[in-house]
PDB file of N, CA and C in Angstrom:
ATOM      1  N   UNK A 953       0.835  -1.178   0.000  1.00 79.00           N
ATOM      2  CA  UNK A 953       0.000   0.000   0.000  1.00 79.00           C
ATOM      3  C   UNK A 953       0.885   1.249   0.000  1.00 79.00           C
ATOM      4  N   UNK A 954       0.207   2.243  -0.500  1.00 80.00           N
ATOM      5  CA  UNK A 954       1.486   3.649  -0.619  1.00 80.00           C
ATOM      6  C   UNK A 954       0.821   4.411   0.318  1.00 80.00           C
ATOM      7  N   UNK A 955       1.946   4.581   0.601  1.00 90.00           N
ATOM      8  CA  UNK A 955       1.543   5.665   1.845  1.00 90.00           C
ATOM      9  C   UNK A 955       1.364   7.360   1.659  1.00 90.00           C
ATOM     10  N   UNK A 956      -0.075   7.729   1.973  1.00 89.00           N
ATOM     11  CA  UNK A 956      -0.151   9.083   1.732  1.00 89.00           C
ATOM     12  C   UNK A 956      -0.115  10.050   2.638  1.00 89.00           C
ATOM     13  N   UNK A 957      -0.354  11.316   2.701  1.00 93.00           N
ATOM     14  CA  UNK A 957      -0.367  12.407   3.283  1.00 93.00           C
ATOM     15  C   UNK A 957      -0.990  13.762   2.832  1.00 93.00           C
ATOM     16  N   UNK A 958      -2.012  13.960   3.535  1.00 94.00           N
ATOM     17  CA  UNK A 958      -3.122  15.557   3.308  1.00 94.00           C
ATOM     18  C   UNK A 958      -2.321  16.176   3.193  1.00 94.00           C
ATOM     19  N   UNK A 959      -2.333  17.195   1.864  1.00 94.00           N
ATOM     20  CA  UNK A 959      -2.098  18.561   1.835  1.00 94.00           C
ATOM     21  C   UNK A 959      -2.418  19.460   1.115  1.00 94.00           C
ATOM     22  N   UNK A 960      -2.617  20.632   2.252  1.00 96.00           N
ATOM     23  CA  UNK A 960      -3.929  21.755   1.030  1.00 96.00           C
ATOM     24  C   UNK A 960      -3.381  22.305  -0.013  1.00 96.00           C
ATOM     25  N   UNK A 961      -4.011  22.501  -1.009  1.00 96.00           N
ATOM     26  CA  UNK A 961      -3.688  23.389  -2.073  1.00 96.00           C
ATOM     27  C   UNK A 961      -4.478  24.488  -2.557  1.00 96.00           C
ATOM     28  N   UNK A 962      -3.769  25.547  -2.706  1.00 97.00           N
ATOM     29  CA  UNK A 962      -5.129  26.854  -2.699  1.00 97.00           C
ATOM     30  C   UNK A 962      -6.009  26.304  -4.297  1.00 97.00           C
ATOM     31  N   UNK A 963      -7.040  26.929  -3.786  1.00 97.00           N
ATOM     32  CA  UNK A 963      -8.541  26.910  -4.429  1.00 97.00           C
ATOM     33  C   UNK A 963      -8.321  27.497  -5.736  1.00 97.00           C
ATOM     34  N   UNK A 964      -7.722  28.673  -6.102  1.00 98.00           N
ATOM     35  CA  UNK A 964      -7.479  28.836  -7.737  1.00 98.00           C
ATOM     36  C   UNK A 964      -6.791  28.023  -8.332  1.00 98.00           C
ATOM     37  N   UNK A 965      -5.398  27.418  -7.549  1.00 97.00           N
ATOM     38  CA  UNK A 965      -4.949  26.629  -8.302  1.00 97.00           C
ATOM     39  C   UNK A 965      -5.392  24.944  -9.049  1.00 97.00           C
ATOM     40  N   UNK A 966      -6.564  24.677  -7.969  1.00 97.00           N
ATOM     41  CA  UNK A 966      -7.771  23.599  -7.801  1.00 97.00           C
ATOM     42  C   UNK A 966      -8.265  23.631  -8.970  1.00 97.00           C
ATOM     43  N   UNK A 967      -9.173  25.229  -9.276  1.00 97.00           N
ATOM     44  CA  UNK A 967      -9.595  25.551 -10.083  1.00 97.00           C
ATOM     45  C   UNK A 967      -9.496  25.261 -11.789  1.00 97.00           C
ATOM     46  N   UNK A 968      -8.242  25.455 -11.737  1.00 97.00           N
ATOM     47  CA  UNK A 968      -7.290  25.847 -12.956  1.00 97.00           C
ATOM     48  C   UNK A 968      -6.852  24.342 -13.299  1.00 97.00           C
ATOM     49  N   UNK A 969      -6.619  23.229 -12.390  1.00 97.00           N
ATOM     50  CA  UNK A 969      -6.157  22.030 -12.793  1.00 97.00           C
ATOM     51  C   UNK A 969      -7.835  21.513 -12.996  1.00 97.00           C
ATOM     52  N   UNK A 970      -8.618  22.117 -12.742  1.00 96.00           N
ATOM     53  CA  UNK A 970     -10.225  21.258 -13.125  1.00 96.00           C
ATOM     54  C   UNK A 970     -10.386  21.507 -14.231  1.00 96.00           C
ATOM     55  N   UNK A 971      -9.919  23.215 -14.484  1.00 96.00           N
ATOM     56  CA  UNK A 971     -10.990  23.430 -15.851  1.00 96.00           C
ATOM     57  C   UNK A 971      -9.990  23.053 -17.162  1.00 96.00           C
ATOM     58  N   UNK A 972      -8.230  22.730 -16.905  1.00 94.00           N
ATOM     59  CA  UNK A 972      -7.076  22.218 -17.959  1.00 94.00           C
ATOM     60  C   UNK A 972      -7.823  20.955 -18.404  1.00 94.00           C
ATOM     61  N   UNK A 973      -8.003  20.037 -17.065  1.00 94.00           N
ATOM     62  CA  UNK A 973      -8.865  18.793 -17.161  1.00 94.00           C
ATOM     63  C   UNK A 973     -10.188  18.934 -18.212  1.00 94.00           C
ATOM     64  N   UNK A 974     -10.675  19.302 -17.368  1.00 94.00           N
ATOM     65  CA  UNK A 974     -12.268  19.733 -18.703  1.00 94.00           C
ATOM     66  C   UNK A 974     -11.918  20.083 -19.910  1.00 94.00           C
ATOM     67  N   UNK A 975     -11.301  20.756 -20.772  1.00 94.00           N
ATOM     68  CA  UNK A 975     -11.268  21.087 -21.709  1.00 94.00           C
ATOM     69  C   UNK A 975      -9.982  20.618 -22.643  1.00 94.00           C
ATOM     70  N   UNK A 976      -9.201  19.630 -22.538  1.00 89.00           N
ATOM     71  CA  UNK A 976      -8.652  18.991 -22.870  1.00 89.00           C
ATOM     72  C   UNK A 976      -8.441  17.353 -22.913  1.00 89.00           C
ATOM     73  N   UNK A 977      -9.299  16.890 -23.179  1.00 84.00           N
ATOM     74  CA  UNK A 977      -9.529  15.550 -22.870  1.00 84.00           C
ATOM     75  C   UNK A 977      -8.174  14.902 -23.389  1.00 84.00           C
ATOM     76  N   UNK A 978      -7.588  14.773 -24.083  1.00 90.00           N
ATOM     77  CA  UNK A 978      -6.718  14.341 -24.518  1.00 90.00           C
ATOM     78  C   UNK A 978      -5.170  14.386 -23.944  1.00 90.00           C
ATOM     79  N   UNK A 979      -5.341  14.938 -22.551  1.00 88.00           N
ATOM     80  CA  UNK A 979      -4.429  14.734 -21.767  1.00 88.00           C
ATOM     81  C   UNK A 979      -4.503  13.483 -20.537  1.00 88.00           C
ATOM     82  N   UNK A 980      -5.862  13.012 -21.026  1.00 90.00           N
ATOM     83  CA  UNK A 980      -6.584  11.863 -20.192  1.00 90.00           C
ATOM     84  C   UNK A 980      -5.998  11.295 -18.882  1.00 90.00           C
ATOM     85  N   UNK A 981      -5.981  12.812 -18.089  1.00 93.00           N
ATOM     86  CA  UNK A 981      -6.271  12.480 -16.780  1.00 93.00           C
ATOM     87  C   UNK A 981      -7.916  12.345 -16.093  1.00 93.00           C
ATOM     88  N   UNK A 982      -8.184  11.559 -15.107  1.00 92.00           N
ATOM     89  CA  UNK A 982      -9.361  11.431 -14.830  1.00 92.00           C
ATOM     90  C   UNK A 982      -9.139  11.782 -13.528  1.00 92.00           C
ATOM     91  N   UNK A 983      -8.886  12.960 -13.102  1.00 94.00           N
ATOM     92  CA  UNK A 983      -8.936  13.709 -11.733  1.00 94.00           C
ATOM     93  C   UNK A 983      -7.601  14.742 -11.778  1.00 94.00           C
ATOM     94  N   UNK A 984      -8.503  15.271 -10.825  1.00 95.00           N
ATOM     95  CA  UNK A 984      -7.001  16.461 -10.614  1.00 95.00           C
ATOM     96  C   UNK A 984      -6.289  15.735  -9.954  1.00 95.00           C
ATOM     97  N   UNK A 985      -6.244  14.941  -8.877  1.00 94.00           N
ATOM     98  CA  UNK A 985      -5.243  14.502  -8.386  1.00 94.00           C
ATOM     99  C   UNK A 985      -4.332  13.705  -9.223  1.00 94.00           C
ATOM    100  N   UNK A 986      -4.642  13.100 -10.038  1.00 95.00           N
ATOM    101  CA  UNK A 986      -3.860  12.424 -11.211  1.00 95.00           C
ATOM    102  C   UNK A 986      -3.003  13.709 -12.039  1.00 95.00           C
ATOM    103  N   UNK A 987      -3.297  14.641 -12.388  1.00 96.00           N
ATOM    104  CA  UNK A 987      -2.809  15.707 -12.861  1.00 96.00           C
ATOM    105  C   UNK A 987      -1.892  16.196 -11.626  1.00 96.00           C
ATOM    106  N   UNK A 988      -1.953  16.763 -10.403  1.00 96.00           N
ATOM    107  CA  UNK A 988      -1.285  16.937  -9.296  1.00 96.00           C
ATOM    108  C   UNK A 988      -0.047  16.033  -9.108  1.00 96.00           C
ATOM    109  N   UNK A 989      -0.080  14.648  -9.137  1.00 95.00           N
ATOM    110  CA  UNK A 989       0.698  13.681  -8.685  1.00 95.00           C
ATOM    111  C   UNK A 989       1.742  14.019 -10.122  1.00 95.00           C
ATOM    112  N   UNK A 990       1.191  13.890 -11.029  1.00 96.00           N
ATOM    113  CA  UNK A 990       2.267  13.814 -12.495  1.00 96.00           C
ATOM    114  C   UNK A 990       3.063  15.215 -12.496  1.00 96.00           C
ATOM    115  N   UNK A 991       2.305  16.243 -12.076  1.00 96.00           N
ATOM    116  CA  UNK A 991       3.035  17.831 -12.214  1.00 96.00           C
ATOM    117  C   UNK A 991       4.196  17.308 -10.991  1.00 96.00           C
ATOM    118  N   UNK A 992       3.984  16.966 -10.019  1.00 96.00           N
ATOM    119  CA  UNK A 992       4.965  16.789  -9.141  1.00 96.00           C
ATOM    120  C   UNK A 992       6.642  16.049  -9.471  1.00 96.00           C
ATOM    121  N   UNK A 993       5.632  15.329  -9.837  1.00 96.00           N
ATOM    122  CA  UNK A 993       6.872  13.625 -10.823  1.00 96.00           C
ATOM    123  C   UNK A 993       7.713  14.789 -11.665  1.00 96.00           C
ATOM    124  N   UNK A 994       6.748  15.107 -12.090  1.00 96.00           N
ATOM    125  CA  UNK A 994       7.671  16.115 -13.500  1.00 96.00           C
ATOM    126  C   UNK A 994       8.647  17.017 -12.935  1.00 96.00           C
ATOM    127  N   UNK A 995       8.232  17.907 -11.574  1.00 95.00           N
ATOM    128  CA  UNK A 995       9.059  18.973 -11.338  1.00 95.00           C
ATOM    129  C   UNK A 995      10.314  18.376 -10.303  1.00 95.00           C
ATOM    130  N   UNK A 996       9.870  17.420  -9.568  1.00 94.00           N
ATOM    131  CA  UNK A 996      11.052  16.784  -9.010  1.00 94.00           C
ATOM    132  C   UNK A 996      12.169  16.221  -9.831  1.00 94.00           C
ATOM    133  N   UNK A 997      11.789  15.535 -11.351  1.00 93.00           N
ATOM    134  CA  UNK A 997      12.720  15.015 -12.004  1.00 93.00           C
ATOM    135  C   UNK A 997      13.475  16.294 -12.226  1.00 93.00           C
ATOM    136  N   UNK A 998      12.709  17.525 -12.849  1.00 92.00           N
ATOM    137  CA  UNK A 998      13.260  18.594 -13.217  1.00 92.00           C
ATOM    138  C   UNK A 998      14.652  19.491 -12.222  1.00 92.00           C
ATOM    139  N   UNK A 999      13.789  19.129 -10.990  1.00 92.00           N
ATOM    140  CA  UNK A 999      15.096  19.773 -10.171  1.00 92.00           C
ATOM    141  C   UNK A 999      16.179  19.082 -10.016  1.00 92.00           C
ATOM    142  N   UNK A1000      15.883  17.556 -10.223  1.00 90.00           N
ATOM    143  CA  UNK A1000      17.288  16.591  -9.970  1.00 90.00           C
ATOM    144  C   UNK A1000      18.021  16.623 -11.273  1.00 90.00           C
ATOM    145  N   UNK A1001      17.512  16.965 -12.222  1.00 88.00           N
ATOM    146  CA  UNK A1001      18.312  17.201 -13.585  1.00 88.00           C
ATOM    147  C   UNK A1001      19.121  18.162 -13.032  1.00 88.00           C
ATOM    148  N   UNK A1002      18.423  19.504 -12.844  1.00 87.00           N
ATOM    149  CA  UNK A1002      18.851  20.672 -12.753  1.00 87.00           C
ATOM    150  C   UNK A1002      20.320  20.549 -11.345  1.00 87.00           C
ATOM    151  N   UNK A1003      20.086  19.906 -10.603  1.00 85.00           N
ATOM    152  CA  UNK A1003      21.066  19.762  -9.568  1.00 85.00           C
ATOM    153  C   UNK A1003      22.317  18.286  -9.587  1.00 85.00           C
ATOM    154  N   UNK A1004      21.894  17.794 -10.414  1.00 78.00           N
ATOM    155  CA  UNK A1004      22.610  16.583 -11.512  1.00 78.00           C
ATOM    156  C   UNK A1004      22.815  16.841 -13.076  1.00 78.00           C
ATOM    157  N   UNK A1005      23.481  18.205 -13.578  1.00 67.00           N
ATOM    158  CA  UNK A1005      23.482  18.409 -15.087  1.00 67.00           C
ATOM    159  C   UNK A1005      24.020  16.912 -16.303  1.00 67.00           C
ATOM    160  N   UNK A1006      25.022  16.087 -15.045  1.00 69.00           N
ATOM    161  CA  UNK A1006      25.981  15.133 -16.168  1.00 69.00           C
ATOM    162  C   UNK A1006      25.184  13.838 -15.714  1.00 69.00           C
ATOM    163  N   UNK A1007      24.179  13.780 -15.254  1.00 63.00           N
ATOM    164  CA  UNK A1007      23.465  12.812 -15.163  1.00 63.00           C
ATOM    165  C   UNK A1007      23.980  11.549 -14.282  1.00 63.00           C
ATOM    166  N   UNK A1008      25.022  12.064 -13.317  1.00 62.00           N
ATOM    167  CA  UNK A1008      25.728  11.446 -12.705  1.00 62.00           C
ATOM    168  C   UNK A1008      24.976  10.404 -11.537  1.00 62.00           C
ATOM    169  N   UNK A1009      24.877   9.255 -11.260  1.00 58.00           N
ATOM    170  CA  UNK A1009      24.085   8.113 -10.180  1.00 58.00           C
ATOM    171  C   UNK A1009      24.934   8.729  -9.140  1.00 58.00           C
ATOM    172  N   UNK A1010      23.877   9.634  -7.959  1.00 55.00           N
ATOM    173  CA  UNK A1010      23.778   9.705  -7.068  1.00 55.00           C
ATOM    174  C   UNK A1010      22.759   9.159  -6.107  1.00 55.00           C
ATOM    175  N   UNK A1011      23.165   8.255  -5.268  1.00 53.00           N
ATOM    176  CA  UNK A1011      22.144   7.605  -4.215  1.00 53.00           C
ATOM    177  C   UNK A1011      20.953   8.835  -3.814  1.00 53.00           C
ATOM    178  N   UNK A1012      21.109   9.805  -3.347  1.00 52.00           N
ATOM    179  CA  UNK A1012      20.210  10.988  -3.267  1.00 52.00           C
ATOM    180  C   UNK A1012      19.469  11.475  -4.467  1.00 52.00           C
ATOM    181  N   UNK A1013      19.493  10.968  -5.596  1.00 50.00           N
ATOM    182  CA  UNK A1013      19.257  11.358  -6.981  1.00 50.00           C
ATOM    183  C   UNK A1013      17.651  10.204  -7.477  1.00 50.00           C
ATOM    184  N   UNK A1014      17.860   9.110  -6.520  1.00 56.00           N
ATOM    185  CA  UNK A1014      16.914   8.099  -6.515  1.00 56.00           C
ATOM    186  C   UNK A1014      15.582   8.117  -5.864  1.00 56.00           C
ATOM    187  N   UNK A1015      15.469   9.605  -5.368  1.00 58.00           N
ATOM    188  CA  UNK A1015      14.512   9.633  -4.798  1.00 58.00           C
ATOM    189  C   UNK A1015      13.025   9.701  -5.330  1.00 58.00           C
ATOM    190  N   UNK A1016      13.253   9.794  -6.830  1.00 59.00           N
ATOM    191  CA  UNK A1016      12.074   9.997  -7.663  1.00 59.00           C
ATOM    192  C   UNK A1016      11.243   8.072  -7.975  1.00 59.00           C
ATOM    193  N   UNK A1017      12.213   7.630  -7.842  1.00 57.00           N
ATOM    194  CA  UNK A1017      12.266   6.245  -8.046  1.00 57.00           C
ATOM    195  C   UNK A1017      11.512   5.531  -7.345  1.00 57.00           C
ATOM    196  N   UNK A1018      11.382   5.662  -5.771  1.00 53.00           N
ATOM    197  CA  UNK A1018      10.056   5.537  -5.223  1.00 53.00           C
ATOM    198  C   UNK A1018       8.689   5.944  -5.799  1.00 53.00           C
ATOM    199  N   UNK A1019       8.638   6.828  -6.318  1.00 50.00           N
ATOM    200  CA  UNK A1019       7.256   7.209  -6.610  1.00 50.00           C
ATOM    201  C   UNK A1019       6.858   7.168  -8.422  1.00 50.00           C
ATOM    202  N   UNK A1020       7.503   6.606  -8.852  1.00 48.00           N
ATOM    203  CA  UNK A1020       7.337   6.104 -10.445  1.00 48.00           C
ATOM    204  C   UNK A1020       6.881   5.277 -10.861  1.00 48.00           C
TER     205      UNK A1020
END
């Protein structure tokens, strides 16, 4: 089982991932939270690029790897 944890997110930004959802079907998420979880995936890889440019295996670098 994966283990989760509540956390708020302001209401426009709620907003804005409902109505991307609605009007783009073809990104075929079926919830914001599915959209939420993937923006996350995405920006964490992004910062470990960004703080790993040569793509170097760092044990601390694996942390995305849990949640993939």
């Amino acid at each position: 089982m994966v283990k989760s944890r509540t956390i708020r997110i302001p209401l426009d930004l709620i907003i804005s991932v409902e109505t991307i959802i609605s009007m783009d079907k073809e990104l075929q998420y079926k919830s914001p939270f599915e959209f939420i979880v993937d923006a996350i995936r995405h920006r964490i890889e992004e910062v470990l690029k960004l703080n790993n440019p040569y793509g170097e295996k760092k044990k601390e670098n694996n942390i995305i790897s849990d949640f993939v």
